[in-house]
mmCIF file of C-alpha atoms in Angstrom:
data_model
loop_
_atom_site.group_PDB
_atom_site.id
_atom_site.type_symbol
_atom_site.label_atom_id
_atom_site.label_comp_id
_atom_site.label_asym_id
_atom_site.label_seq_id
_atom_site.Cartn_x
_atom_site.Cartn_y
_atom_site.Cartn_z
ATOM 1 C CA MET P 1 1.789 -43.428 -0.605
ATOM 2 C CA ALA P 2 1.896 -42.173 2.978
ATOM 3 C CA THR P 3 4.784 -39.864 2.073
ATOM 4 C CA MET P 4 2.819 -38.398 -0.853
ATOM 5 C CA LEU P 5 -0.214 -37.821 1.356
ATOM 6 C CA ALA P 6 1.942 -36.156 4.015
ATOM 7 C CA LYS P 7 3.471 -33.846 1.390
ATOM 8 C CA ALA P 8 0.046 -32.980 -0.005
ATOM 9 C CA PHE P 9 -1.299 -32.265 3.493
ATOM 10 C CA SER P 10 1.732 -30.092 4.267
ATOM 11 C CA ALA P 11 1.289 -28.168 0.996
ATOM 12 C CA ASP P 12 -2.407 -27.547 1.719
ATOM 13 C CA ARG P 13 -1.576 -26.390 5.247
ATOM 14 C CA ASN P 14 1.093 -24.003 3.960
ATOM 15 C CA ARG P 15 -1.261 -22.566 1.373
ATOM 16 C CA ALA P 16 -3.938 -22.034 3.996
ATOM 17 C CA MET P 17 -1.364 -19.940 5.879
ATOM 18 C CA GLU P 18 -0.505 -17.704 2.909
ATOM 19 C CA SER P 19 -0.687 -14.073 3.899
ATOM 20 C CA VAL P 20 -2.894 -12.852 1.058
ATOM 21 C CA ARG P 21 -5.522 -15.373 2.191
ATOM 22 C CA LEU P 22 -5.172 -14.375 5.862
ATOM 23 C CA PHE P 23 -4.954 -10.595 5.461
ATOM 24 C CA ARG P 24 -8.113 -8.771 6.565
ATOM 25 C CA PRO P 25 -8.578 -5.100 5.688
ATOM 26 C CA GLN P 26 -9.948 -2.949 8.463
ATOM 27 C CA GLU P 27 -13.440 -1.612 7.813
ATOM 28 C CA HIS P 28 -12.269 1.919 6.982
ATOM 29 C CA GLN P 29 -9.768 0.499 4.437
ATOM 30 C CA MET P 30 -12.427 -1.404 2.495
ATOM 31 C CA PRO P 31 -13.318 1.403 0.022
ATOM 32 C CA PHE P 32 -9.818 1.099 -1.450
ATOM 33 C CA PHE P 33 -10.225 -2.643 -2.063
ATOM 34 C CA LEU P 34 -13.766 -2.372 -3.389
ATOM 35 C CA SER P 35 -13.110 0.472 -5.813
ATOM 36 C CA ASN P 36 -12.675 -0.431 -9.473
ATOM 37 C CA ALA P 37 -11.453 3.027 -10.510
ATOM 38 C CA PRO P 38 -8.448 3.052 -12.890
ATOM 39 C CA ASN P 39 -6.682 5.594 -10.644
ATOM 40 C CA ARG P 40 -6.766 5.043 -6.887
ATOM 41 C CA CYS P 41 -5.019 6.896 -4.078
ATOM 42 C CA ILE P 42 -4.830 5.564 -0.553
ATOM 43 C CA ILE P 43 -3.412 8.338 1.596
ATOM 44 C CA GLY P 44 -2.866 8.520 5.320
ATOM 45 C CA GLY P 45 -0.590 9.466 8.159
ATOM 46 C CA ASN P 46 2.205 7.441 9.708
ATOM 47 C CA ARG P 47 1.200 3.871 10.640
ATOM 48 C CA SER P 48 -2.264 4.265 9.171
ATOM 49 C CA GLY P 49 -1.999 1.084 7.080
ATOM 50 C CA LYS P 50 -1.749 2.658 3.628
ATOM 51 C CA THR P 51 1.395 0.828 2.450
ATOM 52 C CA ALA P 52 0.281 -2.502 3.926
ATOM 53 C CA SER P 53 -3.072 -2.186 2.151
ATOM 54 C CA ALA P 54 -1.484 -1.368 -1.206
ATOM 55 C CA ALA P 55 1.104 -4.139 -0.811
ATOM 56 C CA ALA P 56 -1.548 -6.738 0.029
ATOM 57 C CA TYR P 57 -3.621 -5.709 -3.001
ATOM 58 C CA PHE P 58 -0.538 -5.743 -5.256
ATOM 59 C CA ALA P 59 0.507 -9.180 -3.976
ATOM 60 C CA ALA P 60 -2.993 -10.571 -4.500
ATOM 61 C CA ILE P 61 -2.991 -9.467 -8.138
ATOM 62 C CA ALA P 62 0.556 -10.786 -8.671
ATOM 63 C CA THR P 63 -0.164 -14.226 -7.181
ATOM 64 C CA GLY P 64 -3.716 -14.511 -8.495
ATOM 65 C CA LEU P 65 -5.021 -15.243 -4.992
ATOM 66 C CA GLN P 66 -8.335 -13.786 -3.854
ATOM 67 C CA MET P 67 -8.440 -11.649 -0.740
ATOM 68 C CA THR P 68 -11.148 -11.723 1.900
ATOM 69 C CA GLY P 69 -12.803 -8.488 2.983
ATOM 70 C CA HIS P 70 -13.620 -7.153 6.422
ATOM 71 C CA ASP P 71 -17.022 -8.862 6.264
ATOM 72 C CA GLY P 72 -15.556 -12.298 5.509
ATOM 73 C CA LYS P 73 -16.613 -12.280 1.840
ATOM 74 C CA LEU P 74 -14.171 -12.904 -0.990
ATOM 75 C CA LEU P 75 -13.147 -9.771 -2.864
ATOM 76 C CA PRO P 76 -13.369 -9.821 -6.677
ATOM 77 C CA TYR P 77 -10.200 -10.410 -8.703
ATOM 78 C CA PRO P 78 -10.471 -7.590 -11.281
ATOM 79 C CA PHE P 79 -7.757 -8.714 -13.725
ATOM 80 C CA PRO P 80 -7.692 -11.260 -16.562
ATOM 81 C CA ARG P 81 -6.473 -14.760 -15.772
ATOM 82 C CA ASP P 82 -5.991 -15.924 -19.363
ATOM 83 C CA ARG P 83 -2.600 -14.233 -19.898
ATOM 84 C CA PRO P 84 0.454 -13.168 -17.873
ATOM 85 C CA LEU P 85 0.274 -9.784 -16.163
ATOM 86 C CA ILE P 86 2.922 -7.067 -16.096
ATOM 87 C CA LEU P 87 3.071 -5.215 -12.758
ATOM 88 C CA TRP P 88 5.259 -2.232 -11.911
ATOM 89 C CA VAL P 89 6.169 -0.897 -8.502
ATOM 90 C CA ILE P 90 7.628 2.621 -8.252
ATOM 91 C CA GLY P 91 9.790 3.782 -5.350
ATOM 92 C CA TYR P 92 11.412 7.160 -4.844
ATOM 93 C CA GLY P 93 14.939 5.745 -5.203
ATOM 94 C CA GLU P 94 16.888 2.512 -4.946
ATOM 95 C CA LYS P 95 16.796 2.540 -1.146
ATOM 96 C CA HIS P 96 13.002 2.702 -1.292
ATOM 97 C CA ILE P 97 12.992 -0.483 -3.402
ATOM 98 C CA SER P 98 15.197 -2.149 -0.748
ATOM 99 C CA SER P 99 12.952 -0.958 2.053
ATOM 100 C CA PRO P 100 10.034 -0.892 2.499
ATOM 101 C CA ILE P 101 8.976 -2.422 -0.823
ATOM 102 C CA TYR P 102 11.095 -5.611 -0.893
ATOM 103 C CA PRO P 103 10.443 -6.695 2.728
ATOM 104 C CA MET P 104 6.771 -5.755 2.505
ATOM 105 C CA LEU P 105 6.249 -8.049 -0.491
ATOM 106 C CA PHE P 106 8.814 -10.821 -0.027
ATOM 107 C CA LYS P 107 9.665 -11.056 3.696
ATOM 108 C CA ALA P 108 7.621 -12.253 6.657
ATOM 109 C CA GLY P 109 6.026 -9.744 8.997
ATOM 110 C CA ALA P 110 3.681 -7.547 6.966
ATOM 111 C CA PHE P 111 1.182 -8.251 9.778
ATOM 112 C CA LYS P 112 0.679 -10.657 12.686
ATOM 113 C CA ILE P 113 -1.194 -13.966 12.745
ATOM 114 C CA ILE P 114 -2.487 -16.213 15.531
ATOM 115 C CA LYS P 115 -4.155 -19.620 15.827
ATOM 116 C CA ASP P 116 -7.910 -19.413 16.260
ATOM 117 C CA LYS P 117 -9.037 -21.050 19.513
ATOM 118 C CA THR P 118 -12.154 -22.536 17.922
ATOM 119 C CA THR P 119 -10.912 -23.804 14.563
ATOM 120 C CA GLY P 120 -7.226 -24.239 15.321
ATOM 121 C CA GLU P 121 -6.454 -22.513 12.021
ATOM 122 C CA TRP P 122 -4.160 -19.522 11.582
ATOM 123 C CA ARG P 123 -5.832 -16.156 11.049
ATOM 124 C CA ALA P 124 -4.966 -12.463 11.268
ATOM 125 C CA PHE P 125 -4.242 -11.276 14.809
ATOM 126 C CA HIS P 126 -6.863 -8.852 16.170
ATOM 127 C CA PRO P 127 -5.568 -6.490 18.886
ATOM 128 C CA VAL P 128 -8.980 -6.181 20.559
ATOM 129 C CA PHE P 129 -10.321 -9.744 20.468
ATOM 130 C CA ASP P 130 -6.860 -11.249 21.033
ATOM 131 C CA LYS P 131 -5.476 -8.685 23.488
ATOM 132 C CA ASP P 132 -4.801 -11.369 26.124
ATOM 133 C CA ARG P 133 -2.950 -13.604 23.628
ATOM 134 C CA ILE P 134 -0.378 -11.189 22.237
ATOM 135 C CA THR P 135 2.505 -13.500 23.175
ATOM 136 C CA GLU P 136 0.994 -16.228 20.971
ATOM 137 C CA CYS P 137 1.014 -14.260 17.737
ATOM 138 C CA ARG P 138 3.748 -14.514 15.110
ATOM 139 C CA ASP P 139 4.818 -12.786 11.908
ATOM 140 C CA ALA P 140 2.696 -13.602 8.887
ATOM 141 C CA PRO P 141 4.543 -15.336 6.021
ATOM 142 C CA PRO P 142 5.569 -13.219 2.992
ATOM 143 C CA LEU P 143 2.750 -11.677 0.975
ATOM 144 C CA ILE P 144 4.381 -13.253 -2.091
ATOM 145 C CA PRO P 145 5.556 -16.719 -0.918
ATOM 146 C CA PRO P 146 8.759 -18.324 -2.243
ATOM 147 C CA ARG P 147 6.714 -21.063 -3.958
ATOM 148 C CA PHE P 148 5.446 -18.446 -6.446
ATOM 149 C CA ILE P 149 8.872 -17.128 -7.440
ATOM 150 C CA GLU P 150 10.507 -18.465 -10.618
ATOM 151 C CA SER P 151 13.460 -16.065 -10.758
ATOM 152 C CA ILE P 152 14.739 -12.685 -9.585
ATOM 153 C CA VAL P 153 16.934 -10.260 -11.493
ATOM 154 C CA TRP P 154 18.794 -8.055 -9.021
ATOM 155 C CA THR P 155 20.106 -4.525 -9.382
ATOM 156 C CA ASN P 156 21.951 -5.059 -6.091
ATOM 157 C CA LYS P 157 21.298 -8.435 -4.473
ATOM 158 C CA GLY P 158 23.118 -7.597 -1.243
ATOM 159 C CA ALA P 159 20.933 -4.529 -0.745
ATOM 160 C CA LYS P 160 17.795 -6.420 -1.891
ATOM 161 C CA GLN P 161 17.261 -4.019 -4.779
ATOM 162 C CA PHE P 162 15.348 -6.143 -7.277
ATOM 163 C CA GLU P 163 14.690 -5.294 -10.908
ATOM 164 C CA ILE P 164 12.465 -8.083 -12.215
ATOM 165 C CA VAL P 165 10.675 -10.856 -10.326
ATOM 166 C CA THR P 166 9.170 -13.520 -12.570
ATOM 167 C CA LEU P 167 6.489 -15.650 -10.934
ATOM 168 C CA LYS P 168 5.663 -19.257 -11.789
ATOM 169 C CA ASN P 169 2.197 -18.215 -12.950
ATOM 170 C CA GLY P 170 3.843 -16.105 -15.674
ATOM 171 C CA ASN P 171 3.190 -12.741 -14.039
ATOM 172 C CA GLU P 172 6.134 -10.351 -13.895
ATOM 173 C CA ILE P 173 6.933 -7.658 -11.328
ATOM 174 C CA ARG P 174 9.282 -4.871 -12.361
ATOM 175 C CA ALA P 175 10.680 -2.281 -9.938
ATOM 176 C CA PHE P 176 11.575 1.260 -10.992
ATOM 177 C CA THR P 177 12.795 4.362 -9.229
ATOM 178 C CA SER P 178 11.218 7.759 -9.788
ATOM 179 C CA THR P 179 14.562 9.524 -10.137
ATOM 180 C CA GLY P 180 15.474 8.413 -13.671
ATOM 181 C CA GLU P 181 13.681 8.716 -16.988
ATOM 182 C CA ALA P 182 10.094 7.508 -17.037
ATOM 183 C CA LYS P 183 9.963 3.989 -18.510
ATOM 184 C CA GLN P 184 8.197 3.938 -21.850
ATOM 185 C CA GLY P 185 6.961 1.371 -24.346
ATOM 186 C CA ASP P 186 5.626 -1.393 -22.100
ATOM 187 C CA LYS P 187 1.981 -2.373 -21.832
ATOM 188 C CA VAL P 188 1.280 -2.654 -18.123
ATOM 189 C CA ASP P 189 -1.625 -4.075 -16.101
ATOM 190 C CA LEU P 190 -0.971 -2.586 -12.656
ATOM 191 C CA ILE P 191 1.312 0.174 -11.374
ATOM 192 C CA TRP P 192 1.851 0.769 -7.661
ATOM 193 C CA ILE P 193 3.498 4.036 -6.604
ATOM 194 C CA ASP P 194 4.566 4.108 -2.972
ATOM 195 C CA GLU P 195 5.022 7.472 -1.221
ATOM 196 C CA ASP P 196 6.627 10.512 -2.834
ATOM 197 C CA ILE P 197 8.261 10.611 -6.282
ATOM 198 C CA SER P 198 11.080 12.725 -7.663
ATOM 199 C CA VAL P 199 9.414 13.848 -10.918
ATOM 200 C CA PRO P 200 5.626 14.272 -10.624
ATOM 201 C CA LEU P 201 5.329 14.692 -14.409
ATOM 202 C CA HIS P 202 6.245 10.996 -14.791
ATOM 203 C CA VAL P 203 2.787 10.035 -13.509
ATOM 204 C CA CYS P 204 1.265 11.090 -16.843
ATOM 205 C CA GLU P 205 3.627 8.747 -18.705
ATOM 206 C CA TRP P 206 2.958 5.875 -16.317
ATOM 207 C CA GLN P 207 -0.793 6.319 -16.736
ATOM 208 C CA GLN P 208 -0.403 5.981 -20.513
ATOM 209 C CA ARG P 209 1.394 2.633 -20.078
ATOM 210 C CA LEU P 210 -1.912 1.267 -18.717
ATOM 211 C CA LYS P 211 -4.205 2.220 -21.574
ATOM 212 C CA ASP P 212 -3.642 -0.774 -23.914
ATOM 213 C CA ARG P 213 -4.646 -3.245 -21.213
ATOM 214 C CA MET P 214 -7.103 -1.024 -19.337
ATOM 215 C CA GLY P 215 -4.840 -1.362 -16.340
ATOM 216 C CA LYS P 216 -4.932 0.346 -12.972
ATOM 217 C CA LEU P 217 -2.706 2.708 -11.010
ATOM 218 C CA ILE P 218 -2.653 2.699 -7.211
ATOM 219 C CA TRP P 219 -0.759 5.244 -5.130
ATOM 220 C CA SER P 220 -0.119 4.824 -1.403
ATOM 221 C CA ALA P 221 1.300 7.934 0.235
ATOM 222 C CA MET P 222 1.374 10.384 3.047
ATOM 223 C CA PRO P 223 -0.295 13.571 1.741
ATOM 224 C CA HIS P 224 2.792 15.265 0.257
ATOM 225 C CA CYS P 225 1.678 18.806 -0.610
ATOM 226 C CA ASN P 226 4.808 19.508 -2.651
ATOM 227 C CA ASN P 227 3.872 16.727 -5.090
ATOM 228 C CA TRP P 228 1.388 18.387 -7.428
ATOM 229 C CA ALA P 229 0.598 15.106 -9.226
ATOM 230 C CA LEU P 230 -0.638 13.534 -5.975
ATOM 231 C CA VAL P 231 -2.595 16.642 -5.029
ATOM 232 C CA GLU P 232 -4.175 16.792 -8.494
ATOM 233 C CA MET P 233 -5.116 13.101 -8.434
ATOM 234 C CA CYS P 234 -6.741 13.434 -5.025
ATOM 235 C CA ASP P 235 -8.606 16.594 -6.100
ATOM 236 C CA LYS P 236 -9.997 14.764 -9.139
ATOM 237 C CA ALA P 237 -11.005 11.853 -6.926
ATOM 238 C CA ILE P 238 -12.871 14.065 -4.473
ATOM 239 C CA GLU P 239 -14.757 15.764 -7.307
ATOM 240 C CA GLN P 240 -15.605 12.580 -9.210
ATOM 241 C CA MET P 241 -16.603 10.613 -6.131
ATOM 242 C CA ARG P 242 -19.086 13.366 -5.354
ATOM 243 C CA GLU P 243 -20.521 13.581 -8.867
ATOM 244 C CA ARG P 244 -20.186 10.132 -10.477
ATOM 245 C CA GLU P 245 -21.456 6.680 -9.618
ATOM 246 C CA HIS P 246 -18.374 5.101 -11.221
ATOM 247 C CA PRO P 247 -15.488 7.577 -10.925
ATOM 248 C CA ASN P 248 -12.220 7.164 -12.804
ATOM 249 C CA PHE P 249 -10.376 8.559 -9.777
ATOM 250 C CA HIS P 250 -10.905 7.312 -6.235
ATOM 251 C CA MET P 251 -9.325 8.313 -2.930
ATOM 252 C CA THR P 252 -9.350 6.537 0.420
ATOM 253 C CA ARG P 253 -8.059 8.545 3.385
ATOM 254 C CA LEU P 254 -6.772 6.645 6.415
ATOM 255 C CA SER P 255 -6.136 8.033 9.885
ATOM 256 C CA GLN P 256 -3.658 6.742 12.432
ATOM 257 C CA THR P 257 -6.331 7.117 15.112
ATOM 258 C CA ALA P 258 -8.554 4.617 13.278
ATOM 259 C CA ASN P 259 -5.839 1.954 13.137
ATOM 260 C CA ILE P 260 -6.770 -0.679 15.711
ATOM 261 C CA TYR P 261 -3.212 -2.024 15.656
ATOM 262 C CA ILE P 262 -1.866 1.172 17.277
ATOM 263 C CA SER P 263 -2.344 1.392 21.053
ATOM 264 C CA ASP P 264 -4.295 4.263 22.573
ATOM 265 C CA GLU P 265 -1.146 5.264 24.473
ATOM 266 C CA ALA P 266 0.867 5.526 21.239
ATOM 267 C CA LYS P 267 -1.888 7.549 19.570
ATOM 268 C CA ALA P 268 -2.044 9.944 22.518
ATOM 269 C CA LEU P 269 1.745 10.329 22.447
ATOM 270 C CA SER P 270 1.639 11.294 18.766
ATOM 271 C CA LEU P 271 -0.874 14.034 19.532
ATOM 272 C CA GLU P 272 1.404 15.391 22.262
ATOM 273 C CA GLU P 273 4.593 15.237 20.198
ATOM 274 C CA LEU P 274 3.357 16.863 16.989
ATOM 275 C CA GLY P 275 2.267 20.377 16.114
ATOM 276 C CA GLU P 276 -1.130 21.187 14.607
ATOM 277 C CA ASP P 277 -0.055 20.890 10.958
ATOM 278 C CA GLU P 278 1.932 17.728 11.588
ATOM 279 C CA ILE P 279 -1.085 16.144 13.328
ATOM 280 C CA ARG P 280 -3.229 16.902 10.314
ATOM 281 C CA LYS P 281 -0.636 15.364 7.996
ATOM 282 C CA ARG P 282 0.934 12.526 10.005
ATOM 283 C CA VAL P 283 -2.080 11.462 12.084
ATOM 284 C CA ASP P 284 -5.207 12.494 10.160
ATOM 285 C CA GLY P 285 -3.773 12.008 6.656
ATOM 286 C CA GLU P 286 -4.781 15.470 5.438
ATOM 287 C CA PHE P 287 -3.077 17.809 3.010
ATOM 288 C CA VAL P 288 -1.863 20.969 4.756
ATOM 289 C CA ASN P 289 -1.297 23.210 1.729
ATOM 290 C CA ASP P 290 -3.574 25.824 3.313
ATOM 291 C CA SER P 291 -0.879 26.570 5.901
ATOM 292 C CA PHE P 292 2.076 27.072 3.569
ATOM 293 C CA LEU P 293 4.094 30.253 4.166
ATOM 294 C CA MET P 294 5.265 32.552 1.378
ATOM 295 C CA TYR P 295 8.378 33.028 3.512
ATOM 296 C CA PRO P 296 9.059 29.597 5.094
ATOM 297 C CA ALA P 297 11.580 31.007 7.599
ATOM 298 C CA PHE P 298 9.030 33.444 9.046
ATOM 299 C CA SER P 299 8.499 33.083 12.790
ATOM 300 C CA LYS P 300 6.291 35.185 15.045
ATOM 301 C CA LEU P 301 8.825 34.661 17.822
ATOM 302 C CA ILE P 302 11.676 36.159 15.805
ATOM 303 C CA HIS P 303 10.081 38.565 13.342
ATOM 304 C CA CYS P 304 7.240 40.118 15.354
ATOM 305 C CA TRP P 305 7.402 42.748 18.061
ATOM 306 C CA PRO P 306 4.647 42.854 20.668
ATOM 307 C CA SER P 307 2.358 45.888 20.495
ATOM 308 C CA PRO P 308 2.822 48.400 23.337
ATOM 309 C CA PRO P 309 0.126 48.310 26.020
ATOM 310 C CA GLY P 310 -2.766 50.679 25.556
#
């Protein structure tokens, strides 16, 4: 009996430490989690938290666990629980499936956790409130814990390129690259595109896979101006968010400067290292298509001659 109680206590403790339960979106990330739009973009610069946000949301839907928002309130679970879900994740190529997608979902370290001084329970590490305890924090467990995984079909196990992950709750995660033909035929509940894709036209096909189940598409990316599908989706989101109470397209823009997990010194260094356009893209998360050159090799230093004085 004592052994059974010890096992039950250990299981409860492990579940309390599960990353989806401990993850806390930052306040400026909350619009992404609260939106119920069928098409959602979360765009931002380097280290702005866009991929971590999308991965946490994706993992929550896959596991069926509810997330907690910035305000401490449980976020709604907007998918049916009476049948298995089909979830797709799209990476640019096979290496993108290996990293960052596989480690973000199935390895420890998506964020940091620390024991709360008052409750003694593990919680998300906060770089401001816990700045004097940084040596006490540790990597959070995987967003999708091993206890949820029934089986994995590998494309390349050594490289961690997975094809299908079947979870014990019946939900199924399928990974695809954007370089081949767009997958057709399946009825899908959730599609997550991470970063750039090889064939922007595939987005239209992926969106149609969601219609039978009224599913959702989320896209986490740096603002890639050469990807017209991303630009078009964000343009629709900006217009609909301005004009509709319940838009079908929603965009959340994240900035590196707003990320509390980046030090002020690192943020200042980025501003010194990057040019104006790169700051707008890699720090502020803005599209820079207004600064494209008709002749990309043009340089004032090489191709211009200073006017004579007078």
